[in-house]
mmCIF file with all atom_site columns, C-alpha atoms in Angstrom:
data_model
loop_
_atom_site.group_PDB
_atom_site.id
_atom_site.type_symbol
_atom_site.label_atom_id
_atom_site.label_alt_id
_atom_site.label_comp_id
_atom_site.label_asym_id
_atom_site.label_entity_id
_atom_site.label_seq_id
_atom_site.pdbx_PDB_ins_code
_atom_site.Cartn_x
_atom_site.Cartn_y
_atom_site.Cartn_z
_atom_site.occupancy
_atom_site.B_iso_or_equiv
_atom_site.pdbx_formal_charge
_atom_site.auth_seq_id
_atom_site.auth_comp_id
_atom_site.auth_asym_id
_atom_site.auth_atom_id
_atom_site.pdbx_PDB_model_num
ATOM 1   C CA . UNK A 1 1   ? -5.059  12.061  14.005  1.00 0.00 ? 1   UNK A CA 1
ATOM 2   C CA . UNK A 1 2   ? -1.695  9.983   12.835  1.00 0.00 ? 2   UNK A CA 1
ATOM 3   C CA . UNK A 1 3   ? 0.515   11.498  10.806  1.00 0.00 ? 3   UNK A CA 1
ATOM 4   C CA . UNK A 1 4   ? 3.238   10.524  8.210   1.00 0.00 ? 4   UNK A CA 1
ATOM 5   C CA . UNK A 1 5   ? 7.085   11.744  7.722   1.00 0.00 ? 5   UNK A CA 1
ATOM 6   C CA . UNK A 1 6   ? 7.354   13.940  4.827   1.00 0.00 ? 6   UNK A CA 1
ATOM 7   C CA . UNK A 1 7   ? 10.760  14.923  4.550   1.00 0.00 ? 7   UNK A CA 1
ATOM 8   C CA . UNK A 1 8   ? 10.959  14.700  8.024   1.00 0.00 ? 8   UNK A CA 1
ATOM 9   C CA . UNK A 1 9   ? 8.196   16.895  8.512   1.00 0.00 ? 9   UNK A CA 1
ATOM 10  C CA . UNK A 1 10  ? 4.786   15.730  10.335  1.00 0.00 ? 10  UNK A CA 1
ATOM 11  C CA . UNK A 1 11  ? 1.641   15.540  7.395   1.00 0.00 ? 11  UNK A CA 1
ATOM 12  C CA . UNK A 1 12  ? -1.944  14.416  8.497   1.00 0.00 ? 12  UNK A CA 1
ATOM 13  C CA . UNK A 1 13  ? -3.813  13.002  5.765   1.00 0.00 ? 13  UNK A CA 1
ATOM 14  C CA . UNK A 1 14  ? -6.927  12.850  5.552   1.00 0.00 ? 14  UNK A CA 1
ATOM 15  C CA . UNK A 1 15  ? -7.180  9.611   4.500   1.00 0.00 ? 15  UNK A CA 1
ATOM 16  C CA . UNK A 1 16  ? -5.425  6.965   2.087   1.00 0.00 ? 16  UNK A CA 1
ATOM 17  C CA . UNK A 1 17  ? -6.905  6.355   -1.232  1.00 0.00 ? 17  UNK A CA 1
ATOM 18  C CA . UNK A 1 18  ? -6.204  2.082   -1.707  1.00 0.00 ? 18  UNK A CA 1
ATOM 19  C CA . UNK A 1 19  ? -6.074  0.264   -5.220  1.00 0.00 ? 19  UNK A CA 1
ATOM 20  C CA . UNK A 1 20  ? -6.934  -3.053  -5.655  1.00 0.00 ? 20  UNK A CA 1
ATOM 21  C CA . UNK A 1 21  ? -5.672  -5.510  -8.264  1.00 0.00 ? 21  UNK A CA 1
ATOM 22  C CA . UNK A 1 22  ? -3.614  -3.192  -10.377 1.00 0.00 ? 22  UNK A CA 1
ATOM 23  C CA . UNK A 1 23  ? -1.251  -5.950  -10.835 1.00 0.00 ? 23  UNK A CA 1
ATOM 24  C CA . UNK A 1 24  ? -1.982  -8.824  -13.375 1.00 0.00 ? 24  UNK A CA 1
ATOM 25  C CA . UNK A 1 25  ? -0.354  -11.625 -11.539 1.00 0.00 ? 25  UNK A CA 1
ATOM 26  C CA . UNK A 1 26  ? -1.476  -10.683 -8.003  1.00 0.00 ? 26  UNK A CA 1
ATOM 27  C CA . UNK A 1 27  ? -5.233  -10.510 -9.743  1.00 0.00 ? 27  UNK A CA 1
ATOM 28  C CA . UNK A 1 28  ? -4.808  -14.368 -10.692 1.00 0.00 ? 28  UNK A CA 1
ATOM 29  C CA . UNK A 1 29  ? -2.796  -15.415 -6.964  1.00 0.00 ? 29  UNK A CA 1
ATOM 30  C CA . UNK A 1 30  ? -5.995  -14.559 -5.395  1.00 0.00 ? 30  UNK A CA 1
ATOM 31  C CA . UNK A 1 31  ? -8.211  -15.694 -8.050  1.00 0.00 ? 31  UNK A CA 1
ATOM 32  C CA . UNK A 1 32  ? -9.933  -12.265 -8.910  1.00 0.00 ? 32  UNK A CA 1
ATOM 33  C CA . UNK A 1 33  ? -11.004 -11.647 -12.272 1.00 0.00 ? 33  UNK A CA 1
ATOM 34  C CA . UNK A 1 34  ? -8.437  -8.672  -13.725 1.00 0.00 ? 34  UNK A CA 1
ATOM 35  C CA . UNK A 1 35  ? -10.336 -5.529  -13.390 1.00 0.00 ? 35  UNK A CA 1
ATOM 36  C CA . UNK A 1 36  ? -11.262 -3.288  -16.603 1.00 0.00 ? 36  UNK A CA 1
ATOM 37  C CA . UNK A 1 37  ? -11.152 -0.158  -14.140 1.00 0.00 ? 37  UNK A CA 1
ATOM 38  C CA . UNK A 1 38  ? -9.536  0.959   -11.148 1.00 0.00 ? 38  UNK A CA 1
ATOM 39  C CA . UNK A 1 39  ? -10.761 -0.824  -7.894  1.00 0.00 ? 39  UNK A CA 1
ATOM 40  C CA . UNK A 1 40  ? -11.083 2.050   -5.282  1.00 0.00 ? 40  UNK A CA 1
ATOM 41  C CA . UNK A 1 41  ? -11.507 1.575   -1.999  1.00 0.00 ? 41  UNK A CA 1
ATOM 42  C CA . UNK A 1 42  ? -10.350 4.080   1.089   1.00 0.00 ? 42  UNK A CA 1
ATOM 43  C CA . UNK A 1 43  ? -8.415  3.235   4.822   1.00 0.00 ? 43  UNK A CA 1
ATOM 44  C CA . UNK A 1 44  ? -9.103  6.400   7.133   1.00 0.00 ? 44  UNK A CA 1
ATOM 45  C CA . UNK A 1 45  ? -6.605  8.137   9.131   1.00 0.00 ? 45  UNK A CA 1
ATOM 46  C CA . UNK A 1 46  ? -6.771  5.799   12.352  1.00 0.00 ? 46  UNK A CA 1
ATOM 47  C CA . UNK A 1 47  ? -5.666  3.041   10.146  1.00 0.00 ? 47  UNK A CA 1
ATOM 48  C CA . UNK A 1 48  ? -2.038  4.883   9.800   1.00 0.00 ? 48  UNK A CA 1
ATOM 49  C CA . UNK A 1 49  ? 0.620   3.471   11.814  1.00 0.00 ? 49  UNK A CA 1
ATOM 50  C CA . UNK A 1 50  ? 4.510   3.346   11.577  1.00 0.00 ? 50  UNK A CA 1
ATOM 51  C CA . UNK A 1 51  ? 4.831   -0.059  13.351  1.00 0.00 ? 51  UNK A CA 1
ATOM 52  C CA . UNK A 1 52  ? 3.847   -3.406  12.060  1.00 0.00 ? 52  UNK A CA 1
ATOM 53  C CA . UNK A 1 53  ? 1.427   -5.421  14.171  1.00 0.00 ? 53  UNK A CA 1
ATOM 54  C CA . UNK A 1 54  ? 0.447   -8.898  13.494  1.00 0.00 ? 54  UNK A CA 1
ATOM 55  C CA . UNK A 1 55  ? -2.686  -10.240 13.919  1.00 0.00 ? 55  UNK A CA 1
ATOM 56  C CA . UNK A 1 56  ? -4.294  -11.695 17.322  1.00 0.00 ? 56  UNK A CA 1
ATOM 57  C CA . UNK A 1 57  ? -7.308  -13.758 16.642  1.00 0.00 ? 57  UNK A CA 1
ATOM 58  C CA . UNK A 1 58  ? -7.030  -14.072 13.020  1.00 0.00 ? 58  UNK A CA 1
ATOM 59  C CA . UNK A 1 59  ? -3.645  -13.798 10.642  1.00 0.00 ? 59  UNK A CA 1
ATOM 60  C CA . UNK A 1 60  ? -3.386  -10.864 8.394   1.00 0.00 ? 60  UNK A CA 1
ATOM 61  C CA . UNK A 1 61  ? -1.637  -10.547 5.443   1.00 0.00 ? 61  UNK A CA 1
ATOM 62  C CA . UNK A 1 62  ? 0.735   -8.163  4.142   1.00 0.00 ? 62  UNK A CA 1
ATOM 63  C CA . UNK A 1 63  ? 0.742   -6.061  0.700   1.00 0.00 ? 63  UNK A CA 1
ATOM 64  C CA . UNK A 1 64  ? 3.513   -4.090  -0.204  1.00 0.00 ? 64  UNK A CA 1
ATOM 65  C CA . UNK A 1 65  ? 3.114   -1.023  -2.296  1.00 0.00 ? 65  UNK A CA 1
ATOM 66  C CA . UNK A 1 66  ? 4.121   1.749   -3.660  1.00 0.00 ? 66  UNK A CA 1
ATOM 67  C CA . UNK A 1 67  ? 2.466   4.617   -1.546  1.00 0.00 ? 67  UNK A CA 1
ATOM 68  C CA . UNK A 1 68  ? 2.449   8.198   -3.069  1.00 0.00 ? 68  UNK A CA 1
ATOM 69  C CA . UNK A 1 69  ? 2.053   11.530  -1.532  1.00 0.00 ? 69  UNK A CA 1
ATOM 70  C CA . UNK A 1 70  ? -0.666  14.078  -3.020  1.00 0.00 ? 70  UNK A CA 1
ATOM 71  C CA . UNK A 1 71  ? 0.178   17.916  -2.454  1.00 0.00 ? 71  UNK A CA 1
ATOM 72  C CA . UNK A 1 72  ? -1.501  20.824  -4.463  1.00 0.00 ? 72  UNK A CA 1
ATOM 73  C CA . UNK A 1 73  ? -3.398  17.731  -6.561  1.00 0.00 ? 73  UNK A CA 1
ATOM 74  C CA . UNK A 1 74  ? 0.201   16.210  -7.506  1.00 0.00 ? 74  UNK A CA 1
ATOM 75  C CA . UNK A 1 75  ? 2.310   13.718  -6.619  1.00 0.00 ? 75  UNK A CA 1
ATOM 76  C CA . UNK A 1 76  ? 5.472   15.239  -4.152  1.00 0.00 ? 76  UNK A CA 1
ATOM 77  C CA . UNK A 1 77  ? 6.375   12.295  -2.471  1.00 0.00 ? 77  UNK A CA 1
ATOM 78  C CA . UNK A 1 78  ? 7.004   8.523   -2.275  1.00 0.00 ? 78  UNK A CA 1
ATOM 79  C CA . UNK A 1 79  ? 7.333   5.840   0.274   1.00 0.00 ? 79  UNK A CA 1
ATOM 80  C CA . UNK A 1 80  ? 6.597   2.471   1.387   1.00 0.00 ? 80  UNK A CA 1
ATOM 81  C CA . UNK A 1 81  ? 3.167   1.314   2.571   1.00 0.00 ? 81  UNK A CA 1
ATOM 82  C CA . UNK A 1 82  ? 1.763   -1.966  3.759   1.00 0.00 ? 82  UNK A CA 1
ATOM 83  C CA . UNK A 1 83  ? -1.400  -2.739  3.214   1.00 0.00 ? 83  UNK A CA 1
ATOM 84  C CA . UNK A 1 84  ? -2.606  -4.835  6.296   1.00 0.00 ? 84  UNK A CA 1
ATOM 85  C CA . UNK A 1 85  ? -5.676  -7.306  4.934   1.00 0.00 ? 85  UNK A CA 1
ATOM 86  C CA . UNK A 1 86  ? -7.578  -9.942  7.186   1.00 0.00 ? 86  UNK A CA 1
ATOM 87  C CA . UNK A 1 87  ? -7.898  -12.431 4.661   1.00 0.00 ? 87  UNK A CA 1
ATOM 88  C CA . UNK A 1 88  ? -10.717 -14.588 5.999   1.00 0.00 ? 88  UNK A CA 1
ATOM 89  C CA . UNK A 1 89  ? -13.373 -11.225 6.612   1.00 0.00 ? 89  UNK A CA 1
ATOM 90  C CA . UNK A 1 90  ? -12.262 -10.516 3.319   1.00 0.00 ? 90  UNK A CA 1
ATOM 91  C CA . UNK A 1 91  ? -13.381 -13.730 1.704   1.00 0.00 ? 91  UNK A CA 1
ATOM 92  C CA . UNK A 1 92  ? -16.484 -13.972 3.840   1.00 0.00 ? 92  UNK A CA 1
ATOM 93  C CA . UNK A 1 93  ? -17.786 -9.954  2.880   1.00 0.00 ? 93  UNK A CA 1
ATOM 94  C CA . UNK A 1 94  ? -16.844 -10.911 -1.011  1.00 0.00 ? 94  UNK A CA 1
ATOM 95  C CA . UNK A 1 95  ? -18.603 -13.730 -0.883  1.00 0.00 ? 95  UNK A CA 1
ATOM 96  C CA . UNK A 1 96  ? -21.704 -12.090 0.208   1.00 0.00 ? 96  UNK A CA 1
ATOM 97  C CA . UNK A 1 97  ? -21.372 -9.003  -1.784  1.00 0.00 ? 97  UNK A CA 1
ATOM 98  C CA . UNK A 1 98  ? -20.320 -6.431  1.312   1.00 0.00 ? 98  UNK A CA 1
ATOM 99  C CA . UNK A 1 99  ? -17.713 -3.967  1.458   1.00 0.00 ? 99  UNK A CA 1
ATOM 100 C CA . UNK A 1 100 ? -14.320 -4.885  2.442   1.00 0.00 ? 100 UNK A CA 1
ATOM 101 C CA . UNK A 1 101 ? -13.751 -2.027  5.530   1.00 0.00 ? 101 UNK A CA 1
ATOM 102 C CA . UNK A 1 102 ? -13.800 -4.848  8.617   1.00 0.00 ? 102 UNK A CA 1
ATOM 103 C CA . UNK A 1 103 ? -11.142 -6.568  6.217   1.00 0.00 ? 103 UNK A CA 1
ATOM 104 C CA . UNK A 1 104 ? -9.070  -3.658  5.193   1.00 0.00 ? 104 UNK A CA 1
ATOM 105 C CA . UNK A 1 105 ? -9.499  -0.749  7.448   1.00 0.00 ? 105 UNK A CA 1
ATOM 106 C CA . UNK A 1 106 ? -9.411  -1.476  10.889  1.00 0.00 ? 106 UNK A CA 1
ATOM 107 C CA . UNK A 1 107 ? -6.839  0.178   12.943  1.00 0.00 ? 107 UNK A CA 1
ATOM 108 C CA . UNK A 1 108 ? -3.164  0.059   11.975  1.00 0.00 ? 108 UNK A CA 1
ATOM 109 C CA . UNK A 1 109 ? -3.689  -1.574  8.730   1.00 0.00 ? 109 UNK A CA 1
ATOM 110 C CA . UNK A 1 110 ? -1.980  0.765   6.698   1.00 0.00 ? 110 UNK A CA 1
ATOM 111 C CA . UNK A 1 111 ? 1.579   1.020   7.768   1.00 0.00 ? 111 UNK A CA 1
ATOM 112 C CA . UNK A 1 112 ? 4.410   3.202   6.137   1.00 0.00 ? 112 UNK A CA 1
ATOM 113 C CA . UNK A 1 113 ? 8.121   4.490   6.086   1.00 0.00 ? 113 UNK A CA 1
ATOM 114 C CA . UNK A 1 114 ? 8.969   7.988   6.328   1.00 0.00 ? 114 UNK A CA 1
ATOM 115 C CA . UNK A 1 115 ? 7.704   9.676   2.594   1.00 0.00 ? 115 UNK A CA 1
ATOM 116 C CA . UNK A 1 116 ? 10.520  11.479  0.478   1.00 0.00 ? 116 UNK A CA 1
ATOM 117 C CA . UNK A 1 117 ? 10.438  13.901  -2.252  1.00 0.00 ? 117 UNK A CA 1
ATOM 118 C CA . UNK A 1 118 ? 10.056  12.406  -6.035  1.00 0.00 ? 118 UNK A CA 1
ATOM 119 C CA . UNK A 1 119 ? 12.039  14.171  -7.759  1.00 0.00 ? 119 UNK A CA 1
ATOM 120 C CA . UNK A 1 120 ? 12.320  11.412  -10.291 1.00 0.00 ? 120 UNK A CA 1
ATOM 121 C CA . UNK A 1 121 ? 10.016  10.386  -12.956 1.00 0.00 ? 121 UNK A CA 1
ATOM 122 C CA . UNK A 1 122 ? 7.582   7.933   -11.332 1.00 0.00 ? 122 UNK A CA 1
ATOM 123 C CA . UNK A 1 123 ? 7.853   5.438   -14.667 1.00 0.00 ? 123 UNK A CA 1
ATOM 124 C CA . UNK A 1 124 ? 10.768  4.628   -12.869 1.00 0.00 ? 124 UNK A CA 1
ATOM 125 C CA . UNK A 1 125 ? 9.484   3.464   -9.572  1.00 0.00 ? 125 UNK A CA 1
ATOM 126 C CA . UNK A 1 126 ? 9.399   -0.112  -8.200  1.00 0.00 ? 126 UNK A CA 1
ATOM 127 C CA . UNK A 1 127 ? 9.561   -1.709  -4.705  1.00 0.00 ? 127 UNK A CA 1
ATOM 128 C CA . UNK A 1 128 ? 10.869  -4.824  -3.065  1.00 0.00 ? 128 UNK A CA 1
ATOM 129 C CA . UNK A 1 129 ? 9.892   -6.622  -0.081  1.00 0.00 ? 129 UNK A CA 1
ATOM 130 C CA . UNK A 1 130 ? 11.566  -9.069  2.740   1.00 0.00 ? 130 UNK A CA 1
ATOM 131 C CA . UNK A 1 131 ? 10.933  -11.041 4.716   1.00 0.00 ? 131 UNK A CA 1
ATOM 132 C CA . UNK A 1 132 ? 13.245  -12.687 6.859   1.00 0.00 ? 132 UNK A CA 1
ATOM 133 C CA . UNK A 1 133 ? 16.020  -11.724 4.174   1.00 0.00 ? 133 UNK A CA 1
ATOM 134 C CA . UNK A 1 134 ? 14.239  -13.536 1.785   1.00 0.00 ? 134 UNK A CA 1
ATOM 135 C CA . UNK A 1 135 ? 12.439  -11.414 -1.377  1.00 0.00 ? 135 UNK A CA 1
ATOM 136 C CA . UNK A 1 136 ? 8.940   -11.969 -1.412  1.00 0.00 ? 136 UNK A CA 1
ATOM 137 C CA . UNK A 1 137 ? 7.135   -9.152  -3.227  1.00 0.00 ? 137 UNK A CA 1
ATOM 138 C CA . UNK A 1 138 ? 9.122   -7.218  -6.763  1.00 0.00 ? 138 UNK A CA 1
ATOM 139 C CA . UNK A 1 139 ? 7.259   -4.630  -8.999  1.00 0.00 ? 139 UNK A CA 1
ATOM 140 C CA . UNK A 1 140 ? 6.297   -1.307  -10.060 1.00 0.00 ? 140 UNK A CA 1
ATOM 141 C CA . UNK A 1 141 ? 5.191   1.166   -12.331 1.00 0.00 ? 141 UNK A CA 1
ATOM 142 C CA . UNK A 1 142 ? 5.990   -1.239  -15.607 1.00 0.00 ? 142 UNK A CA 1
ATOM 143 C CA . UNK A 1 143 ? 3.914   -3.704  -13.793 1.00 0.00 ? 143 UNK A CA 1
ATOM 144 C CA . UNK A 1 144 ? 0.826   -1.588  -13.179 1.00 0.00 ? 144 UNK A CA 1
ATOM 145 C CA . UNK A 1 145 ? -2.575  -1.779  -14.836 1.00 0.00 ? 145 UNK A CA 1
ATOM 146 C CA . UNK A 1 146 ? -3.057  1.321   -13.924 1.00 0.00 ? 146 UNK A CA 1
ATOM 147 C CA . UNK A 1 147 ? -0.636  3.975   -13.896 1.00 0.00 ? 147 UNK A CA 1
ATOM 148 C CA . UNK A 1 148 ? -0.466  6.873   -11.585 1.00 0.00 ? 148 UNK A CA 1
ATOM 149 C CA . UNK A 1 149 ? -1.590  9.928   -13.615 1.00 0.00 ? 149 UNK A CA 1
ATOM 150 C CA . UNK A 1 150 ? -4.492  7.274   -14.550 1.00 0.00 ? 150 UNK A CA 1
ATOM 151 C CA . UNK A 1 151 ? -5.509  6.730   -11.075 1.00 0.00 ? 151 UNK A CA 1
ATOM 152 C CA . UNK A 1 152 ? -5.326  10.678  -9.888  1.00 0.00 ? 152 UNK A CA 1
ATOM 153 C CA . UNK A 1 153 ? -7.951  11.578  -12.623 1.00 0.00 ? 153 UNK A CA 1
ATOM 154 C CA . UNK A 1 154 ? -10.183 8.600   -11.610 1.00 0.00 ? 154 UNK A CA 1
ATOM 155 C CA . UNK A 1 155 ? -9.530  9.344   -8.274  1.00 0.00 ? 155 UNK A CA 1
ATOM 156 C CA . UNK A 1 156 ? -10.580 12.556  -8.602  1.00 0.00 ? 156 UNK A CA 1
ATOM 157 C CA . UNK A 1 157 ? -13.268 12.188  -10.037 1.00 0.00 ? 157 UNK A CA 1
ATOM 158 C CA . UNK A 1 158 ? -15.155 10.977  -7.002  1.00 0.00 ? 158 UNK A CA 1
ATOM 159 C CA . UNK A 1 159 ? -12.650 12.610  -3.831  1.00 0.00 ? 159 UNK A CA 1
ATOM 160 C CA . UNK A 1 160 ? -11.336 15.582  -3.020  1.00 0.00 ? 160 UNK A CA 1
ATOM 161 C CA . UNK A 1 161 ? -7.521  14.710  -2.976  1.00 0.00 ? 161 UNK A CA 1
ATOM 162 C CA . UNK A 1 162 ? -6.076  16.695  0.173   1.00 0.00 ? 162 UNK A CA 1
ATOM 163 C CA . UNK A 1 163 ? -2.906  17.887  0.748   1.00 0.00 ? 163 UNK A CA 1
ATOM 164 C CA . UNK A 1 164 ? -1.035  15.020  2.640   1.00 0.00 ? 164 UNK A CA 1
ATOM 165 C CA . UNK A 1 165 ? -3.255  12.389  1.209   1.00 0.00 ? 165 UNK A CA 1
ATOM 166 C CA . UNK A 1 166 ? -1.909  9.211   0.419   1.00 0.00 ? 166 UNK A CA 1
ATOM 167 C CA . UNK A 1 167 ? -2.262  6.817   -2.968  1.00 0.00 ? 167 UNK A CA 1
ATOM 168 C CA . UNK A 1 168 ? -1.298  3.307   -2.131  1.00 0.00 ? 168 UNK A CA 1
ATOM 169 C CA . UNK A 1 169 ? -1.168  2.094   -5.984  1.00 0.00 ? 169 UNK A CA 1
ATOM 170 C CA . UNK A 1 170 ? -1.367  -1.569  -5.465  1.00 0.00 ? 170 UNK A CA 1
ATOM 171 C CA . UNK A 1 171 ? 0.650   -4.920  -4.825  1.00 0.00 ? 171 UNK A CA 1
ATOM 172 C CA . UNK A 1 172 ? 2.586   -7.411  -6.992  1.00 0.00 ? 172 UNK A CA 1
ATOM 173 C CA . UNK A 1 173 ? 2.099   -10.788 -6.376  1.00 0.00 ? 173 UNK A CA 1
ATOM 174 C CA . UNK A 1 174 ? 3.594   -12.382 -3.505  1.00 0.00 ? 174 UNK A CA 1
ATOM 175 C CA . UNK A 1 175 ? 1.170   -11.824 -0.409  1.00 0.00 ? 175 UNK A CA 1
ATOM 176 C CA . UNK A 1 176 ? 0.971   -13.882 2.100   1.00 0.00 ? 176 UNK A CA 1
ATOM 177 C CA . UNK A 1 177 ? 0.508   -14.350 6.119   1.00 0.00 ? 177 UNK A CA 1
ATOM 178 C CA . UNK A 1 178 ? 3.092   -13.090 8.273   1.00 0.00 ? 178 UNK A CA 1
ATOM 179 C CA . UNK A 1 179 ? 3.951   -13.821 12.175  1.00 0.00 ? 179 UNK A CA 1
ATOM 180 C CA . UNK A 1 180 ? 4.743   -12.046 15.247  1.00 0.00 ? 180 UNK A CA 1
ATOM 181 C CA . UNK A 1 181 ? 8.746   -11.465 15.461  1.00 0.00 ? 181 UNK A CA 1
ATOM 182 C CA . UNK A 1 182 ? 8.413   -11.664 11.695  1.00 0.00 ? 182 UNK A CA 1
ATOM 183 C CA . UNK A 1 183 ? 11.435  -8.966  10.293  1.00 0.00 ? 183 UNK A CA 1
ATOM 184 C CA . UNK A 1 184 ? 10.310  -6.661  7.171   1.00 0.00 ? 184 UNK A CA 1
ATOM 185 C CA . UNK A 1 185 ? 12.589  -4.957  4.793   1.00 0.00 ? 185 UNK A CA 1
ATOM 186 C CA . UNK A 1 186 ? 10.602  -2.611  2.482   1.00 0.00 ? 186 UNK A CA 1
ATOM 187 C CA . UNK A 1 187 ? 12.635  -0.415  -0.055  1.00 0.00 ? 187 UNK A CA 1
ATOM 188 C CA . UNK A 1 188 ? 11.369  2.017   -2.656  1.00 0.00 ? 188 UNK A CA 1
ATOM 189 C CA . UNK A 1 189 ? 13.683  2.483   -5.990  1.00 0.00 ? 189 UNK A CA 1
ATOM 190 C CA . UNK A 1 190 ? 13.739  4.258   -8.924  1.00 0.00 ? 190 UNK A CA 1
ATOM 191 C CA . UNK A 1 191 ? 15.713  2.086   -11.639 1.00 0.00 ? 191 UNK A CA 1
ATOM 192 C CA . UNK A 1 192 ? 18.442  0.504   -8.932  1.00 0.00 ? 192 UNK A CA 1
ATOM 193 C CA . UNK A 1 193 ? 18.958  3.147   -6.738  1.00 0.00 ? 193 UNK A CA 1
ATOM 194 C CA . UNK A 1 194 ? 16.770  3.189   -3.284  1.00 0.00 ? 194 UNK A CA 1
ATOM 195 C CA . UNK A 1 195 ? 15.122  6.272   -2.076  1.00 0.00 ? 195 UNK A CA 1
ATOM 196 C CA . UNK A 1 196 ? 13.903  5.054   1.068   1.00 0.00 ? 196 UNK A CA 1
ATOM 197 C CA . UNK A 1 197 ? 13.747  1.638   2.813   1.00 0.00 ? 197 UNK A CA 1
ATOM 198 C CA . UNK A 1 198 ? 12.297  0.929   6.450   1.00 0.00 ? 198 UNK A CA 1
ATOM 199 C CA . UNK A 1 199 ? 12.813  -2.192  8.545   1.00 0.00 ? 199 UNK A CA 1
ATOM 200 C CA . UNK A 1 200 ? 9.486   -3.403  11.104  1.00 0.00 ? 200 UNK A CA 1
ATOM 201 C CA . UNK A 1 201 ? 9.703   -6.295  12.931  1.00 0.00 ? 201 UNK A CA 1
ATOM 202 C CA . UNK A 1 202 ? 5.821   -7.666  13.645  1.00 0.00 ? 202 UNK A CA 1
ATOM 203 C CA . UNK A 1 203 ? 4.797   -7.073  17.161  1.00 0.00 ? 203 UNK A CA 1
#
C-alpha cells in the first residue's frame, strides 16, 4: 500500500475520493457541460505516488488541485495533488458512455506533496501551478462549484470516508500535456502565504 506524508508522519489511505469539473472555466476548456452536482469518481491506493511520471505510449495530462486530508470524518490536512489523466482513453470511454478508470486511475496517476495540518479556514485556500517557471494553473476555494463541507456530505453519502483518505477537490482551468524532463512547481496557500509547495521534475 503507498502512503502519504502527514506531518511527516506515514498515512495509508484507503483511497482518494476525485472531483470532476468543480471549476466553471475548466468545465468550458474541455467542453463539458457545468455539472448541477458533484462529479465523483475514485483513484485507489496504487495510483498514489510522490514522483511525477510522464506518459510512454500516450501523453497524459496534468490537473492540479487542492488535495485534502480526512481524519475522524474532518478535514486535518492539506496538500498538493496532481491528478494524472490520459486524455485520449478519456475521450474515447466518454464518448461511448464507460467509466473513466483506464483514463484516470491507472498506476501513479495521483501524485502529491507531503500533507500539512489546516489550521486555517479552508475559504482561504488556493493553489498555483508551474511549469517551467511559467504559471499555468491559479484557483481555489472562491473558485469552486462546490465547496468542501458540500462535497464531505455528498461524499458521504455513498463512502465510508477513512482516516487518511484523501479529497482531491478539483482543477482550475489550465490543463494541458506535459513532457518528460518537464519541471513542476506546485504550492498550496491560504490568502498569500504558502503552506506547502513541492517541486517534480517528469521522469
Amino acid at each position: 500500500m503507498n502512503p502519504i506524508l502527514f506531518e511527516a508522519r506515514q498515512i495509508t489511505p484507503s483511497k482518494v475520493i476525485c472531483i470532476g469539473r468543480n471549476y466553471v472555466d475548466h468545465a468550458k476548456e474541455l467542453n463539458n457541460e457545468v455539472p448541477t452536482s458533484p462529479v465523483i469518481f475514485i483513484k485507489p491506493n496504487s495510483a498514489i505516488s510522490n514522483e511525477l511520471y510522464a506518459g510512454t505510449e500516450q501523453p497524459l495530462h496534468y490537473e492540479g488541485e487542492i488535495a485534502l486530508l480526512i481524519m475522524h470524518g474532518a478535514i486535518a490536512g492539506v496538500g498538493f495533488g496532481l491528478d494524472l489523466t490520459n486524455r485520449e482513453i478519456q475521450g474515447e470511454l466518454k464518448a461511448k458512455g464507460l467509466p473513466w478508470e483506464r483514463a484516470k486511475a491507472f498506476d501513479r496517476a495521483a501524485v502529491f506533496s507531503d500533507f500539512v495540518k489546516l489550521a486555517n479556514p479552508v475559504e482561504s485556500l488556493r493553489l498555483e501551478l508551474t511549469i517551467n517557471n511559467k504559471l499555468v494553473q491559479q484557483g481555489g476555494y472562491d473558485l469552486m462549484i462546490f465547496k468542501p463541507d458540500l462535497l464531505l456530505r455528498e461524499i458521504s453519502r455513498s463512502f465510508t470516508l477513512e482516516d487518511g483518505d484523501i479529497i482531491m477537490t478539483g482543477t482550475p482551468k489550465g490543463v494541458g500535456a506535459f513532457n518528460r524532463g518537464d519541471r513542476f512547481r506546485g504550492t498550496i496557500l491560504t490568502d498569500d502565504r504558502p503552506l506547502v509547495t513541492r517541486e517534480w521534475t517528469a521522469k
